mmCIF file of C-alpha atoms in Angstrom:
data_model
loop_
_atom_site.group_PDB
_atom_site.id
_atom_site.type_symbol
_atom_site.label_atom_id
_atom_site.label_comp_id
_atom_site.label_asym_id
_atom_site.label_seq_id
_atom_site.Cartn_x
_atom_site.Cartn_y
_atom_site.Cartn_z
ATOM 1 C CA ASN G 1 0.000 0.000 0.000
ATOM 2 C CA ALA G 2 2.397 2.651 -1.252
ATOM 3 C CA GLY G 3 1.900 6.184 -0.098
ATOM 4 C CA VAL G 4 2.407 9.342 -2.093
ATOM 5 C CA MET G 5 5.697 9.151 -3.957
ATOM 6 C CA GLN G 6 7.835 12.076 -4.954
ATOM 7 C CA ASN G 7 11.053 12.185 -6.894
ATOM 8 C CA PRO G 8 13.669 13.267 -6.774
ATOM 9 C CA ARG G 9 13.988 13.687 -3.030
ATOM 10 C CA HIS G 10 16.777 16.218 -3.507
ATOM 11 C CA LEU G 11 17.424 18.364 -6.557
ATOM 12 C CA VAL G 12 20.235 20.821 -7.139
ATOM 13 C CA ARG G 13 19.998 23.314 -9.976
ATOM 14 C CA ARG G 14 21.992 26.330 -11.054
ATOM 15 C CA ARG G 15 20.264 29.623 -11.636
ATOM 16 C CA GLY G 16 18.510 29.670 -14.995
ATOM 17 C CA GLN G 17 18.037 25.910 -15.270
ATOM 18 C CA GLU G 18 14.738 24.074 -15.204
ATOM 19 C CA ALA G 19 13.472 21.954 -12.324
ATOM 20 C CA ARG G 20 10.956 19.127 -12.767
ATOM 21 C CA LEU G 21 9.378 17.624 -9.690
ATOM 22 C CA ARG G 22 7.304 14.472 -9.943
ATOM 23 C CA CYS G 23 4.484 13.182 -7.803
ATOM 24 C CA SER G 24 2.633 9.875 -7.938
ATOM 25 C CA PRO G 25 -0.506 9.927 -5.802
ATOM 26 C CA MET G 26 -1.618 7.128 -3.528
ATOM 27 C CA LYS G 27 -3.344 4.247 -5.259
ATOM 28 C CA GLY G 28 -6.963 5.138 -5.942
ATOM 29 C CA HIS G 29 -6.424 8.877 -5.461
ATOM 30 C CA SER G 30 -7.209 11.179 -8.358
ATOM 31 C CA HIS G 31 -6.682 14.558 -6.699
ATOM 32 C CA VAL G 32 -3.240 16.097 -6.347
ATOM 33 C CA TYR G 33 -2.063 19.224 -4.530
ATOM 34 C CA TRP G 34 1.288 20.954 -4.451
ATOM 35 C CA TYR G 35 2.567 22.972 -1.500
ATOM 36 C CA ARG G 36 5.797 24.868 -0.962
ATOM 37 C CA GLN G 37 7.668 25.180 2.312
ATOM 38 C CA LEU G 38 10.196 27.976 2.380
ATOM 39 C CA PRO G 39 12.947 27.764 5.030
ATOM 40 C CA GLU G 40 11.596 28.272 8.546
ATOM 41 C CA GLU G 41 8.069 28.833 7.238
ATOM 42 C CA GLY G 42 4.841 26.906 7.095
ATOM 43 C CA LEU G 43 3.477 25.290 3.991
ATOM 44 C CA LYS G 44 1.754 27.367 1.356
ATOM 45 C CA PHE G 45 -0.731 26.009 -1.155
ATOM 46 C CA MET G 46 0.301 26.270 -4.789
ATOM 47 C CA VAL G 47 -2.049 24.299 -7.028
ATOM 48 C CA TYR G 48 -4.814 21.677 -7.011
ATOM 49 C CA LEU G 49 -5.230 19.306 -9.933
ATOM 50 C CA GLN G 50 -7.391 16.444 -11.012
ATOM 51 C CA LYS G 51 -6.542 14.222 -13.948
ATOM 52 C CA GLU G 52 -5.953 16.475 -16.972
ATOM 53 C CA ASN G 53 -7.429 19.511 -15.194
ATOM 54 C CA ILE G 54 -6.096 22.360 -13.101
ATOM 55 C CA ILE G 55 -8.818 23.133 -10.565
ATOM 56 C CA ASP G 56 -7.204 25.870 -8.491
ATOM 57 C CA GLU G 57 -3.854 27.503 -9.185
ATOM 58 C CA SER G 58 -4.352 30.558 -7.018
ATOM 59 C CA GLY G 59 -1.130 29.903 -5.107
ATOM 60 C CA MET G 60 1.130 29.515 -8.115
ATOM 61 C CA PRO G 61 3.572 32.311 -8.947
ATOM 62 C CA LYS G 62 2.444 33.968 -12.155
ATOM 63 C CA GLU G 63 5.639 33.307 -14.048
ATOM 64 C CA ARG G 64 8.002 30.365 -14.493
ATOM 65 C CA PHE G 65 5.847 27.857 -12.593
ATOM 66 C CA SER G 66 3.490 25.350 -14.173
ATOM 67 C CA ALA G 67 1.838 22.102 -13.155
ATOM 68 C CA GLU G 68 0.157 19.238 -14.902
ATOM 69 C CA PHE G 69 -1.466 15.933 -14.059
ATOM 70 C CA PRO G 70 -1.802 13.943 -17.267
ATOM 71 C CA LYS G 71 -4.157 11.083 -17.860
ATOM 72 C CA GLU G 72 -1.263 8.678 -17.586
ATOM 73 C CA GLY G 73 1.757 9.194 -15.385
ATOM 74 C CA PRO G 74 2.682 11.354 -12.433
ATOM 75 C CA SER G 75 1.866 14.958 -11.734
ATOM 76 C CA ILE G 76 4.687 17.319 -12.669
ATOM 77 C CA LEU G 77 5.559 20.656 -11.110
ATOM 78 C CA ARG G 78 7.843 22.529 -13.473
ATOM 79 C CA ILE G 79 9.925 25.560 -12.585
ATOM 80 C CA GLN G 80 11.634 27.287 -15.453
ATOM 81 C CA GLN G 81 14.705 29.508 -15.103
ATOM 82 C CA VAL G 82 15.070 28.840 -11.412
ATOM 83 C CA VAL G 83 16.288 31.560 -9.063
ATOM 84 C CA ARG G 84 17.760 31.266 -5.573
ATOM 85 C CA GLY G 85 14.421 32.234 -4.041
ATOM 86 C CA ASP G 86 12.903 29.023 -5.435
ATOM 87 C CA SER G 87 15.003 26.992 -2.989
ATOM 88 C CA ALA G 88 12.450 25.259 -0.801
ATOM 89 C CA ALA G 89 10.823 21.955 -0.004
ATOM 90 C CA TYR G 90 8.004 21.114 -2.392
ATOM 91 C CA PHE G 91 5.379 18.746 -1.088
ATOM 92 C CA CYS G 92 2.781 16.882 -3.040
ATOM 93 C CA ALA G 93 -0.405 15.566 -1.435
ATOM 94 C CA SER G 94 -3.215 13.432 -2.755
ATOM 95 C CA SER G 95 -6.789 12.670 -1.778
ATOM 96 C CA TYR G 96 -9.430 10.223 -2.857
ATOM 97 C CA SER G 97 -12.110 12.708 -3.768
ATOM 98 C CA GLY G 98 -12.580 16.397 -4.123
ATOM 99 C CA ALA G 99 -14.218 19.357 -2.536
ATOM 100 C CA GLU G 100 -17.584 17.818 -1.818
ATOM 101 C CA TYR G 101 -16.178 15.363 0.679
ATOM 102 C CA GLN G 102 -13.150 17.293 1.855
ATOM 103 C CA GLU G 103 -11.063 14.170 2.084
ATOM 104 C CA THR G 104 -7.849 14.095 4.045
ATOM 105 C CA GLN G 105 -4.762 15.001 2.060
ATOM 106 C CA TYR G 106 -1.854 12.598 2.471
ATOM 107 C CA PHE G 107 1.567 14.006 1.814
ATOM 108 C CA GLY G 108 4.610 12.676 0.066
ATOM 109 C CA PRO G 109 8.151 12.960 1.487
ATOM 110 C CA GLY G 110 8.831 16.177 -0.406
ATOM 111 C CA THR G 111 11.483 17.313 -2.886
ATOM 112 C CA ARG G 112 14.167 19.611 -1.519
ATOM 113 C CA LEU G 113 15.201 21.998 -4.256
ATOM 114 C CA LEU G 114 18.445 23.894 -3.873
ATOM 115 C CA VAL G 115 19.312 26.565 -6.403
ATOM 116 C CA LEU G 116 22.966 27.514 -6.526
ATOM 117 C CA ALA N 1 -9.942 34.919 4.631
ATOM 118 C CA GLN N 2 -8.810 31.826 6.437
ATOM 119 C CA LYS N 3 -5.964 31.978 8.892
ATOM 120 C CA VAL N 4 -4.272 29.628 11.336
ATOM 121 C CA THR N 5 -2.110 30.888 14.183
ATOM 122 C CA GLN N 6 0.288 28.747 16.156
ATOM 123 C CA ALA N 7 1.661 31.259 18.609
ATOM 124 C CA GLN N 8 4.277 28.920 20.081
ATOM 125 C CA THR N 9 7.251 28.901 17.745
ATOM 126 C CA GLU N 10 9.328 26.518 19.840
ATOM 127 C CA ILE N 11 8.683 24.405 22.906
ATOM 128 C CA SER N 12 11.264 22.410 24.807
ATOM 129 C CA VAL N 13 10.356 19.999 27.599
ATOM 130 C CA VAL N 14 11.900 17.102 29.428
ATOM 131 C CA GLU N 15 10.803 13.594 28.592
ATOM 132 C CA LYS N 16 7.632 12.389 30.347
ATOM 133 C CA GLU N 17 6.248 15.890 30.741
ATOM 134 C CA ASP N 18 2.868 16.719 29.249
ATOM 135 C CA VAL N 19 2.855 19.393 26.584
ATOM 136 C CA THR N 20 0.077 21.287 24.811
ATOM 137 C CA LEU N 21 0.427 22.861 21.370
ATOM 138 C CA ASP N 22 -1.974 25.703 20.707
ATOM 139 C CA CYS N 23 -3.824 26.365 17.465
ATOM 140 C CA VAL N 24 -6.246 29.222 16.840
ATOM 141 C CA TYR N 25 -8.056 29.612 13.538
ATOM 142 C CA GLU N 26 -10.148 32.149 11.662
ATOM 143 C CA THR N 27 -12.732 31.370 9.012
ATOM 144 C CA ARG N 28 -16.063 32.625 7.767
ATOM 145 C CA ASP N 29 -17.092 29.183 6.554
ATOM 146 C CA THR N 30 -19.790 27.453 8.556
ATOM 147 C CA THR N 31 -18.454 24.070 7.526
ATOM 148 C CA TYR N 32 -14.739 23.541 7.787
ATOM 149 C CA TYR N 33 -12.118 20.964 8.683
ATOM 150 C CA LEU N 34 -9.156 21.107 11.007
ATOM 151 C CA PHE N 35 -6.033 18.989 10.800
ATOM 152 C CA TRP N 36 -2.801 18.327 12.622
ATOM 153 C CA TYR N 37 0.304 17.115 10.819
ATOM 154 C CA LYS N 38 3.687 16.102 12.223
ATOM 155 C CA GLN N 39 6.971 16.801 10.461
ATOM 156 C CA PRO N 40 9.790 14.786 12.095
ATOM 157 C CA PRO N 41 13.466 15.601 11.472
ATOM 158 C CA SER N 42 13.417 13.319 8.429
ATOM 159 C CA GLY N 43 11.176 15.885 6.759
ATOM 160 C CA GLU N 44 8.047 14.064 5.674
ATOM 161 C CA LEU N 45 4.581 15.209 6.716
ATOM 162 C CA VAL N 46 2.566 12.731 8.716
ATOM 163 C CA PHE N 47 -1.191 13.087 9.065
ATOM 164 C CA LEU N 48 -2.384 12.912 12.685
ATOM 165 C CA ILE N 49 -6.030 13.921 12.847
ATOM 166 C CA ARG N 50 -8.930 15.515 10.970
ATOM 167 C CA ARG N 51 -12.015 17.072 12.602
ATOM 168 C CA ASN N 52 -15.023 18.700 11.024
ATOM 169 C CA SER N 53 -16.671 21.801 12.440
ATOM 170 C CA PHE N 54 -19.787 19.942 13.548
ATOM 171 C CA ASP N 55 -17.937 17.503 15.735
ATOM 172 C CA GLU N 56 -16.698 19.145 18.922
ATOM 173 C CA GLN N 57 -16.008 15.931 20.756
ATOM 174 C CA ASN N 58 -12.512 15.726 22.072
ATOM 175 C CA GLU N 59 -10.447 12.873 20.759
ATOM 176 C CA ILE N 60 -7.828 10.712 22.384
ATOM 177 C CA SER N 61 -5.430 8.414 20.584
ATOM 178 C CA GLY N 62 -2.907 6.832 22.894
ATOM 179 C CA ARG N 63 -0.772 9.609 24.352
ATOM 180 C CA TYR N 64 -2.246 12.164 21.955
ATOM 181 C CA SER N 65 -5.411 14.143 22.599
ATOM 182 C CA TRP N 66 -7.111 17.018 20.844
ATOM 183 C CA ASN N 67 -9.394 19.678 22.293
ATOM 184 C CA PHE N 68 -11.665 21.411 19.781
ATOM 185 C CA GLN N 69 -13.561 24.473 21.044
ATOM 186 C CA LYS N 70 -15.605 26.422 18.504
ATOM 187 C CA SER N 71 -16.376 29.142 21.039
ATOM 188 C CA THR N 72 -12.711 30.136 21.148
ATOM 189 C CA SER N 73 -11.826 28.940 17.596
ATOM 190 C CA SER N 74 -9.152 26.701 18.989
ATOM 191 C CA PHE N 75 -7.986 23.188 18.224
ATOM 192 C CA ASN N 76 -5.255 22.363 20.720
ATOM 193 C CA PHE N 77 -3.098 19.258 20.748
ATOM 194 C CA THR N 78 -1.769 17.640 23.926
ATOM 195 C CA ILE N 79 0.917 14.994 24.194
ATOM 196 C CA THR N 80 0.883 13.160 27.508
ATOM 197 C CA ALA N 81 4.064 11.642 28.919
ATOM 198 C CA SER N 82 6.138 12.962 26.055
ATOM 199 C CA GLN N 83 8.916 10.896 24.501
ATOM 200 C CA VAL N 84 12.029 11.833 22.573
ATOM 201 C CA VAL N 85 10.432 10.404 19.404
ATOM 202 C CA ASP N 86 7.755 13.096 19.664
ATOM 203 C CA SER N 87 10.364 15.700 18.749
ATOM 204 C CA ALA N 88 9.161 17.271 15.505
ATOM 205 C CA VAL N 89 7.532 20.320 13.998
ATOM 206 C CA TYR N 90 3.763 20.156 14.363
ATOM 207 C CA PHE N 91 1.447 21.956 11.970
ATOM 208 C CA CYS N 92 -2.191 22.830 12.452
ATOM 209 C CA ALA N 93 -4.182 23.342 9.235
ATOM 210 C CA LEU N 94 -7.642 24.482 8.161
ATOM 211 C CA SER N 95 -9.709 23.753 5.080
ATOM 212 C CA GLY N 96 -13.094 25.214 4.193
ATOM 213 C CA LEU N 97 -15.813 23.439 2.279
ATOM 214 C CA ILE N 98 -17.101 26.507 0.497
ATOM 215 C CA GLN N 99 -14.276 28.994 0.440
ATOM 216 C CA GLY N 100 -10.980 27.702 -0.801
ATOM 217 C CA ALA N 101 -12.188 24.157 -0.867
ATOM 218 C CA GLN N 102 -9.434 21.585 -0.781
ATOM 219 C CA LYS N 103 -6.840 24.219 -0.039
ATOM 220 C CA LEU N 104 -5.149 23.627 3.281
ATOM 221 C CA VAL N 105 -4.111 26.741 5.153
ATOM 222 C CA PHE N 106 -1.281 25.930 7.544
ATOM 223 C CA GLY N 107 -0.049 27.619 10.664
ATOM 224 C CA GLN N 108 3.623 28.459 10.984
ATOM 225 C CA GLY N 109 4.290 25.327 12.969
ATOM 226 C CA THR N 110 5.538 24.642 16.489
ATOM 227 C CA ARG N 111 8.946 23.036 16.866
ATOM 228 C CA LEU N 112 8.731 20.621 19.787
ATOM 229 C CA THR N 113 11.911 19.308 21.354
ATOM 230 C CA ILE N 114 11.726 16.539 23.935
ATOM 231 C CA ASN N 115 14.923 16.265 25.937
ATOM 232 C CA PRO N 116 15.939 12.991 27.579
#
């Protein structure tokens, strides 16, 4: 009964490169959420996706960040032209159903992104 | 807007002491959900409990107990007879059914250190 899987666990990028973070939800879950944890801060919501749809991206920075959850395969959080301020832990969570039932979100182990 | 306040940034106690972590929330939703998550030194986020706004019964799970009081908008977490393994950052979170559905709003976290 695998939980939420994220890879890589650690990612180092130089300024200007692209970062791709992957998330496989728990088995049977079709709702994915991404959160960002900046150093010494709490977690902040970024985006909520269902298969092939972005439901709520109100927490996503307007530029350089994008997310997808294709019909097949993991959800991807993509950061283009990374800057030092993007260094953070990025957590993915998944739930069984959506807003109507307000299911518990179960989190993955996170990806620690370090931008040099 | 929804907001969660964990006023205690850090708490340090000696093993076997009882410790209470405070959580105060703000929301205009009539239906909402409250959560506690634990983030041990290894970095993952572990789900502890979920309560809905209509259920004010206190809950006990082993050494853990939660006190939900709508009158004071608080959802406090008590660890009885603390152990070194309880050392972690604990996050309280809020999610509304109507406003910002499926978007967890986290407090800043309380870093709990249990000393042997």
